[in-house]
Coordinates of C-alpha atoms and ligand atoms in Angstrom, one line a residue:
X1 CA -33.5 22.5 7.2
X2 CA -34.6 18.9 6.9
X3 CA -32.3 16.4 8.9
X4 CA -31.9 13.1 7.2
X5 CA -31.5 10.1 8.7
X6 CA -28.9 7.3 8.1
X7 CA -31.5 5.0 5.8
X8 CA -32.5 8.2 4.1
X9 CA -29.2 9.2 3.1
X10 CA -28.2 5.4 2.1
X11 CA -31.5 5.3 -0.2
X12 CA -30.5 8.7 -1.7
X13 CA -27.0 7.2 -2.5
X14 CA -28.5 4.1 -3.9
X15 CA -30.7 6.3 -6.0
X16 CA -28.0 8.7 -7.3
X17 CA -25.6 5.7 -8.4
X18 CA -26.7 5.2 -11.5
X19 CA -26.2 9.0 -12.5
X20 CA -22.8 9.2 -10.8
X21 CA -21.5 6.1 -12.5
X22 CA -22.5 7.7 -15.7
X23 CA -21.0 11.0 -14.9
X24 CA -17.7 9.0 -13.6
X25 CA -17.4 7.4 -17.2
X26 CA -17.7 10.9 -18.9
X27 CA -15.0 11.9 -17.0
X28 CA -12.7 9.2 -17.6
X29 CA -13.3 9.8 -21.3
X30 CA -11.3 12.8 -21.2
X31 CA -7.7 12.0 -21.2
X32 CA -6.6 14.8 -19.1
X33 CA -2.9 14.4 -18.5
X34 CA -1.0 17.4 -16.9
X35 CA 2.5 16.2 -17.7
X36 CA 4.7 18.0 -20.1
X37 CA 3.9 16.9 -24.0
X38 CA 0.3 16.0 -23.4
X39 CA -2.3 17.8 -24.8
X40 CA -3.4 20.1 -22.1
X41 CA -6.6 21.0 -24.2
X42 CA -8.1 17.6 -22.5
X43 CA -7.1 19.0 -18.8
X44 CA -9.3 22.5 -19.7
X45 CA -12.2 20.2 -20.8
X46 CA -11.6 18.0 -17.8
X47 CA -12.0 21.3 -15.6
X48 CA -15.0 22.1 -17.5
X49 CA -16.5 19.0 -17.0
X50 CA -15.8 19.3 -13.1
X51 CA -17.1 22.7 -13.0
X52 CA -20.4 22.0 -14.4
X53 CA -20.9 18.8 -12.5
X54 CA -20.4 21.2 -9.1
X55 CA -23.0 23.6 -10.1
X56 CA -25.3 20.3 -11.3
X57 CA -24.9 19.5 -7.5
X58 CA -26.1 22.2 -5.9
X59 CA -22.7 24.3 -5.7
X60 CA -23.5 28.1 -6.4
X61 CA -20.1 29.4 -6.5
X62 CA -18.1 27.6 -8.9
X63 CA -14.8 28.7 -10.2
X64 CA -12.0 27.5 -12.5
X65 CA -8.7 29.1 -11.2
X66 CA -5.2 28.5 -11.8
X67 CA -1.6 29.8 -10.9
X68 CA 0.8 29.3 -14.1
X69 CA -0.2 25.5 -14.1
X70 CA -3.3 23.6 -14.9
X71 CA -6.9 24.4 -14.2
X72 CA -8.3 23.5 -10.7
X73 CA -12.0 23.9 -9.9
X74 CA -13.3 25.5 -6.7
X75 CA -16.7 25.4 -5.5
X76 CA -18.5 27.1 -2.3
X77 CA -21.4 26.7 -0.7
X78 CA -21.8 28.6 2.5
X79 CA -22.6 26.9 6.1
X80 CA -26.1 27.4 7.4
X81 CA -25.5 29.0 10.8
X82 CA -23.6 27.7 13.1
X83 CA -22.6 24.5 11.3
X84 CA -19.0 23.8 10.2
X85 CA -17.4 23.9 6.8
X86 CA -15.9 21.0 5.0
X87 CA -13.0 21.2 2.2
X88 CA -13.6 18.0 -0.2
X89 CA -10.3 17.4 -2.3
X90 CA -9.9 15.2 -5.2
X91 CA -7.7 15.7 -8.3
X92 CA -9.3 15.5 -12.3
X93 CA -6.0 15.2 -14.1
X94 CA -4.5 11.7 -14.4
X95 CA -1.6 9.4 -14.8
X96 CA -0.2 8.9 -18.6
X97 CA -1.5 5.3 -19.5
X98 CA 2.4 3.8 -20.1
X99 CA 2.5 1.0 -22.6
X100 CA -1.0 0.5 -24.3
X101 CA -0.2 -2.9 -25.0
X102 CA -0.5 -4.0 -21.7
X103 CA -4.5 -2.7 -21.5
X104 CA -7.2 -5.1 -22.0
X105 CA -9.3 -2.3 -23.2
X106 CA -9.1 1.2 -24.2
X107 CA -8.0 3.1 -21.1
X108 CA -10.2 6.1 -21.8
X109 CA -13.3 4.0 -22.6
X110 CA -14.5 2.6 -19.4
X111 CA -15.8 -0.8 -19.3
X112 CA -17.2 -3.2 -16.3
X113 CA -15.9 -6.6 -16.1
X114 CA -16.4 -8.8 -13.1
X115 CA -18.1 -5.8 -10.9
X116 CA -15.0 -3.6 -11.7
X117 CA -15.0 -0.5 -13.9
X118 CA -11.7 -0.7 -16.1
X119 CA -9.7 3.1 -17.3
X120 CA -7.1 5.6 -16.4
X121 CA -8.6 7.6 -13.6
X122 CA -11.5 5.5 -13.0
X123 CA -10.1 5.2 -9.4
X124 CA -7.3 7.8 -9.1
X125 CA -8.8 9.9 -9.0
X126 CA -12.1 10.9 -10.6
X127 CA -13.9 8.5 -8.2
X128 CA -12.5 10.6 -5.9
X129 CA -14.2 13.7 -7.8
X130 CA -17.7 11.5 -8.0
X131 CA -17.7 10.6 -4.3
X132 CA -17.6 14.5 -3.4
X133 CA -20.6 14.7 -6.4
X134 CA -22.7 11.7 -5.0
X135 CA -22.6 13.1 -1.2
X136 CA -23.8 16.8 -2.5
X137 CA -26.8 15.2 -4.6
X138 CA -27.6 12.7 -1.8
X139 CA -28.5 15.9 0.2
X140 CA -29.9 17.9 -2.8
X141 CA -31.0 21.3 -1.1
X142 CA -30.6 20.3 2.5
X143 CA -26.8 20.3 2.8
X144 CA -26.2 20.5 6.3
X145 CA -22.4 21.9 6.4
X146 CA -20.5 24.5 4.4
X147 CA -18.6 23.0 1.4
X148 CA -15.7 24.2 -0.4
X149 CA -15.0 21.7 -3.2
X150 CA -11.4 22.0 -4.2
X151 CA -10.3 19.5 -7.7
X152 CA -6.9 19.9 -8.5
X153 CA -5.7 19.8 -12.4
X154 CA -2.2 18.6 -12.0
X155 CA -1.9 16.6 -9.0
X156 CA 0.2 13.5 -10.7
X157 CA 2.5 16.1 -12.0
X158 CA 3.7 17.2 -8.7
X159 CA 1.3 19.7 -7.7
X160 CA 3.9 22.4 -8.8
X161 CA 1.1 25.2 -8.6
X162 CA -1.0 23.9 -5.8
X163 CA 0.9 26.1 -2.9
X164 CA 0.6 29.4 -4.8
X165 CA -3.3 28.2 -5.4
X166 CA -3.8 27.6 -1.8
X167 CA -2.1 30.8 -0.8
X168 CA -4.0 32.8 -3.3
X169 CA -7.4 31.5 -1.9
X170 CA -6.8 30.5 1.3
X171 CA -9.7 32.9 2.7
X172 CA -12.0 31.0 0.3
X173 CA -10.8 27.5 1.2
X174 CA -10.6 27.8 5.1
X175 CA -12.5 24.8 6.5
X176 CA -13.0 23.0 9.6
X177 CA -13.0 19.6 8.2
X178 CA -10.9 18.9 5.4
X179 CA -11.5 15.6 3.3
X180 CA -8.5 14.2 1.0
X181 CA -10.3 11.5 -1.2
X182 CA -7.4 10.3 -2.8
X183 CA -6.3 7.2 -0.9
X184 CA -7.9 3.8 -0.5
X185 CA -9.3 1.5 2.2
X186 CA -7.2 -1.8 3.4
X187 CA -9.2 -4.1 1.8
X188 CA -12.4 -4.8 0.1
X189 CA -14.9 -4.7 2.7
X190 CA -12.4 -3.3 5.1
X191 CA -12.5 0.5 5.6
X192 CA -9.6 2.4 6.7
X193 CA -8.2 5.9 7.6
X194 CA -4.6 6.9 5.9
X195 CA -2.8 8.5 8.8
X196 CA 0.4 8.5 7.7
X197 CA 2.2 9.0 4.1
X198 CA 5.9 8.9 2.9
X199 CA 7.5 12.0 1.3
X200 CA 9.3 11.7 -2.0
X201 CA 12.6 13.1 -3.2
X202 CA 13.2 12.7 -6.8
X203 CA 16.7 13.6 -8.7
X204 CA 19.2 12.7 -11.1
X205 CA 22.5 11.3 -10.7
X206 CA 25.2 11.8 -13.7
X207 CA 28.5 9.9 -13.8
X208 CA 31.3 10.7 -15.9
X209 CA 34.4 8.9 -16.4
X210 CA 35.8 10.1 -20.0
X211 CA 35.7 13.0 -22.3
X212 CA 34.6 10.7 -25.3
X213 CA 33.5 7.3 -25.9
X214 CA 36.7 5.2 -26.8
X215 CA 37.5 2.0 -28.1
X216 CA 36.4 -0.9 -25.4
X217 CA 39.3 -3.0 -26.4
X218 CA 42.1 -0.8 -26.5
X219 CA 41.1 1.1 -22.8
X220 CA 38.7 -1.6 -21.2
X221 CA 40.7 -2.9 -18.3
X222 CA 42.6 0.0 -17.0
X223 CA 39.7 2.7 -17.5
X224 CA 36.4 2.6 -16.2
X225 CA 33.7 3.0 -18.1
X226 CA 30.8 5.4 -17.1
X227 CA 28.1 2.3 -17.0
X228 CA 29.8 0.0 -14.2
X229 CA 30.6 3.1 -12.5
X230 CA 27.3 4.3 -12.2
X231 CA 26.0 0.7 -11.4
X232 CA 28.4 0.3 -8.3
X233 CA 27.3 3.8 -7.0
X234 CA 23.8 2.7 -7.2
X235 CA 24.3 -0.5 -5.7
X236 CA 25.9 1.7 -3.0
X237 CA 22.4 2.8 -2.1
X238 CA 21.2 -0.4 -0.2
X239 CA 23.2 -2.6 2.3
X240 CA 23.5 -6.6 2.1
X241 CA 20.1 -7.0 3.2
X242 CA 18.3 -4.6 1.0
X243 CA 17.9 -1.8 3.2
X244 CA 18.6 1.5 2.4
X245 CA 21.9 2.3 3.1
X246 CA 22.2 6.4 2.9
X247 CA 22.9 7.6 6.6
X248 CA 20.6 9.9 8.5
X249 CA 17.2 8.6 7.3
X250 CA 14.4 8.6 9.6
X251 CA 12.7 5.1 10.4
X252 CA 9.5 5.0 12.3
X253 CA 7.3 2.4 13.9
X254 CA 4.3 1.7 11.8
X255 CA 0.1 0.9 12.5
X256 CA -0.1 -2.6 14.0
X257 CA -1.5 -4.0 10.7
X258 CA 0.1 -7.0 8.9
X259 CA 0.6 -7.4 5.6
X260 CA 0.4 -10.9 4.5
X261 CA 3.8 -11.6 2.4
X262 CA 1.5 -13.7 0.3
X263 CA -0.7 -11.0 -0.6
X264 CA 2.1 -8.3 -1.1
X265 CA 3.7 -10.7 -3.6
X266 CA 0.5 -10.9 -5.4
X267 CA -0.5 -7.3 -5.3
X268 CA 2.8 -6.6 -6.5
X269 CA 3.1 -9.3 -8.9
X270 CA 6.6 -10.7 -8.2
X271 CA 7.7 -13.2 -10.1
X272 CA 8.3 -16.7 -8.6
X273 CA 11.7 -17.2 -6.4
X274 CA 12.0 -13.4 -6.3
X275 CA 12.7 -12.3 -2.4
X276 CA 11.9 -9.1 -0.5
X277 CA 14.0 -6.6 0.2
X278 CA 14.7 -4.7 3.3
X279 CA 14.2 -6.1 7.2
X280 CA 11.6 -5.2 9.5
X281 CA 7.8 -5.8 9.4
X282 CA 6.5 -5.3 5.5
X283 CA 4.2 -2.1 6.7
X284 CA 7.3 -0.6 8.1
X285 CA 9.2 -1.5 4.9
X286 CA 6.3 0.1 3.0
X287 CA 5.0 2.8 5.0
X288 CA 7.1 3.9 7.9
X289 CA 10.8 3.2 6.4
X290 CA 12.8 4.9 3.3
X291 CA 12.9 3.3 0.2
X292 CA 15.0 4.1 -3.0
X293 CA 14.4 2.8 -6.5
X294 CA 15.8 3.7 -9.7
X295 CA 13.4 4.9 -12.2
X296 CA 15.2 5.1 -15.7
X297 CA 18.7 5.4 -17.1
X298 CA 20.0 7.3 -20.1
X299 CA 22.5 5.2 -21.8
X300 CA 23.4 4.1 -25.0
X301 CA 20.8 1.5 -26.0
X302 CA 21.5 -2.2 -26.3
X303 CA 20.7 -2.2 -30.2
X304 CA 23.5 -0.7 -32.1
X305 CA 25.6 -0.4 -28.9
X306 CA 29.5 0.2 -30.6
X307 CA 32.4 -1.5 -29.1
X308 CA 33.1 1.6 -27.0
X309 CA 33.4 2.5 -23.4
X310 CA 30.4 4.7 -22.5
X311 CA 31.7 8.1 -21.2
X312 CA 28.6 9.5 -19.3
X313 CA 25.5 7.8 -17.6
X314 CA 22.6 9.1 -15.6
X315 CA 20.2 7.7 -13.4
X316 CA 16.7 8.7 -11.9
X317 CA 16.4 7.9 -8.3
X318 CA 13.3 8.2 -6.1
X319 CA 13.4 8.2 -2.6
X320 CA 10.4 7.7 -0.5
X321 CA 10.7 9.0 3.1
X322 CA 9.2 8.2 6.5
X323 CA 6.4 10.1 8.0
X324 CA 8.3 12.7 10.2
X325 CA 11.4 13.1 7.8
X326 CA 12.1 16.4 6.0
X327 CA 12.6 16.2 2.1
X328 CA 15.4 18.7 2.2
X329 CA 17.3 17.0 5.0
X330 CA 16.8 13.5 2.9
X331 CA 18.0 15.2 -0.6
X332 CA 21.2 16.3 1.2
X333 CA 22.1 13.4 2.8
X334 CA 21.5 11.4 -0.5
X335 CA 23.7 14.1 -2.2
X336 CA 26.6 13.6 0.4
X337 CA 26.4 9.8 -0.1
X338 CA 26.7 10.0 -4.0
X339 CA 29.5 12.0 -3.6
X340 CA 31.6 10.1 -0.8
X341 CA 30.8 6.8 -2.9
X342 CA 31.7 7.8 -6.5
X343 CA 33.8 4.9 -7.6
X344 CA 37.2 5.5 -8.9
X345 CA 37.2 9.0 -8.9
X346 CA 34.6 9.7 -11.2
X347 CA 32.8 12.9 -11.8
X348 CA 29.2 12.9 -9.9
X349 CA 26.5 15.3 -10.3
X350 CA 23.3 15.4 -8.6
X351 CA 20.3 17.4 -9.6
X352 CA 17.0 17.7 -8.0
X353 CA 13.8 17.4 -9.3
X354 CA 11.2 17.4 -6.8
X355 CA 10.7 17.2 -3.0
X356 CA 7.5 16.3 -1.2
X357 CA 7.1 16.3 2.5
X358 CA 5.5 13.0 4.1
X359 CA 2.8 13.7 6.7
X360 CA 1.6 12.2 9.9
X361 CA -2.0 12.8 11.1
X362 CA -2.9 12.4 14.8
X363 CA -6.3 11.1 14.0
X364 CA -8.0 11.8 17.1
X365 CA -10.9 14.2 17.9
X366 CA -14.3 14.3 17.1
X367 CA -14.2 14.7 13.3
X368 CA -12.3 11.8 13.4
X369 CA -14.7 9.6 15.6
X370 CA -17.4 11.0 13.1
X371 CA -15.2 9.4 10.4
X372 CA -14.7 6.2 12.4
X373 CA -18.6 6.2 13.0
X374 CA -19.8 7.0 9.1
X375 CA -17.3 4.4 7.7
X376 CA -18.3 1.5 10.0
X377 CA -22.2 2.1 9.3
X378 CA -21.2 2.3 5.3
X379 CA -19.3 -0.8 5.4
X380 CA -22.4 -2.7 7.9
X381 CA -20.3 -2.8 10.7
X382 CA -16.8 -3.3 9.8
X383 CA -14.4 -0.9 12.1
X384 CA -12.0 1.5 10.0
X385 CA -8.6 0.7 10.6
X386 CA -5.9 3.1 10.6
X387 CA -3.3 2.6 7.7
X388 CA -0.4 4.1 6.3
X389 CA 0.7 4.2 2.5
X390 CA 4.0 4.1 0.7
X391 CA 2.7 6.7 -1.9
X392 CA 2.7 10.5 -1.1
X393 CA 0.5 13.3 -1.0
X394 CA 2.9 16.1 -0.3
X395 CA 0.7 18.9 -0.2
X396 CA -1.0 17.7 3.1
X397 CA 1.6 19.1 4.5
X398 CA 0.9 22.3 3.4
X399 CA -2.7 21.6 4.2
X400 CA -1.4 21.0 7.9
X401 CA 0.5 24.2 7.9
X402 CA -2.1 26.5 6.6
X403 CA -5.1 24.9 8.6
X404 CA -3.3 23.8 11.8
X405 CA -6.8 23.2 13.4
X406 CA -8.6 21.5 10.8
X407 CA -9.0 17.7 11.1
X408 CA -7.5 16.2 8.2
X409 CA -9.4 13.1 6.8
X410 CA -7.6 10.9 4.1
X411 CA -10.1 8.5 2.4
X412 CA -10.3 7.6 -1.3
X413 CA -11.7 4.7 -3.1
X414 CA -8.7 2.4 -4.1
X415 CA -8.4 -1.3 -2.9
X416 CA -5.4 -3.7 -3.4
X417 CA -6.8 -4.5 -7.1
X418 CA -6.9 -1.0 -8.0
X419 CA -3.8 -1.0 -10.1
X420 CA -3.6 2.8 -9.9
X421 CA -0.7 4.6 -12.1
X422 CA -0.5 1.1 -13.7
X423 CA -2.2 -0.7 -16.8
X424 CA -6.1 -1.9 -16.5
X425 CA -6.5 0.2 -13.6
X426 CA -9.9 -0.7 -12.0
X427 CA -12.8 0.5 -9.4
X428 CA -14.5 -1.8 -7.4
X429 CA -18.2 -0.5 -7.8
X430 CA -19.9 -1.8 -5.0
X431 CA -17.1 -0.4 -2.7
X432 CA -17.2 2.8 -4.8
X433 CA -21.1 2.9 -3.5
X434 CA -19.6 2.0 0.4
X435 CA -17.3 5.2 -0.3
X436 CA -20.1 7.6 -1.5
X437 CA -22.5 6.5 1.5
X438 CA -19.4 7.0 3.9
X439 CA -19.0 10.6 2.6
X440 CA -22.9 11.5 3.0
X441 CA -23.0 9.9 6.2
X442 CA -19.9 11.9 7.4
X443 CA -21.1 15.0 6.3
X444 CA -24.3 14.5 8.4
X445 CA -22.6 13.4 11.5
X446 CA -19.9 16.3 11.0
X447 CA -22.4 18.9 10.7
X448 CA -23.4 18.3 14.3
X449 CA -19.9 18.8 15.5
X450 CA -19.8 22.6 17.0
X451 CA -17.0 25.1 15.5
Ligands
BES501 N1 -3.6 8.7 -5.0 C1 -2.1 8.8 -5.3 C2 -1.2 8.7 -3.8 C3 -1.6 7.3 -3.2 C4 -0.7 6.5 -3.5 C5 -2.6 7.1 -2.5 C6 -0.5 5.2 -3.3 C7 -2.6 5.7 -2.0 C8 -2.1 4.6 -2.3 C9 -1.5 10.1 -5.5 O1 -2.1 10.5 -7.0 C10 0.3 10.0 -6.3 O2 0.4 9.3 -7.1 N2 1.0 10.9 -5.7 C11 2.3 10.7 -6.4 C12 2.8 12.2 -5.7 C13 4.2 12.8 -6.4 C14 3.5 13.1 -7.8 C15 4.5 13.8 -5.7 C16 3.1 9.8 -6.0 O3 3.0 9.1 -4.6 O4 4.2 9.2 -6.7
MN502 MN1 -4.3 10.1 -6.8

């Protein structure tokens, strides 16, 4: 086997980038959205395209698999004798585009502006898929590790069948190192390993005060309407400071990074005069403490609303939970809180939508050392930092449980301007090349670990 030097790998990635970019654009043109109500034929085409890319990148055993949900792609290439096997994860499905009017260009027709490529999924997570392909192409026939490439087709829709897939194909996907390319870096030019992710608890709360709508003049003043009642119940979820008021939720210390207030304001697009909520360092509020948001409300629309007391209203809540907490326990606490705070004796019903576990990664050991070296080299000497993210990748906890000895590296292409899930999602192209170089260097360094 030819041993490639760092310089050779860099040069190989540079040579591959135009093709990688073209294939990324091809993937972005396939609107594969796993959500209910979307044409899942596109997800099928997207899986086919990923399978083709893997075969073309020298992965001999490629299969499209499913367990009731959307198609995932598993590609395998056995390890050379004595070398470790690396699992490369990404997802090929994307978020819906939301309000099209907010997009400066067609979400499914990628375009470059000022060094960034724009389109839905161009970063999250089709660039993750292509970073794996790029690293494989850089080695050609001389791949020094075994690989299992696992590209999921329904991550954005909650990975419902992933657990079953992992259990069914457990033997096929077992690996010594797992690279999950679905996060990002601390800043452009500043690489990071993601070492903590929050979990997620989504559900619905319905409040009923009346059997039916009644005249708001005849009854208002003595009879509570469901929307005011729901508003008070929702208001009870935070205290005066804007900290979560539900009891029993875990709060953890976070990485020693500082998120400058101005940067956060700017990245979130907070309008002038709006203040932050909660207490503690900003990174703690974002990464290692709980947060609760209301994502939607079912109630009569304002246009055409009659002068009537609303009998029933429903809200969707979303709780992000700290690394180390348990999703089921948090859900139980939220249910208890909502029942105990029912205003004016209203009937409160709570329904679960989704539980996703948080995770903490102890990023110590030879695989993490290799990753840090690879990152520093790819970013011309900038040392990677450990960071958290406030978002969730619930199946990492499943990987930890199924493969307790494997080192899990959470990497990715996102930067603070990426705008994943929002309009005008974009990829910083120069940073993308560094991510690809880093992954090639990582595979090379990991190949020298003893297994
Ligand atoms: N790529 C994200 C996770 C992420 C979020 C990484 C923020 C970096 C920064 C992932 O695709 C995602 O959006 N996950 C969902 C999880 C849900 C569907 C269970 C999330 O966090 O909402
Ligand atoms: Mn993602």
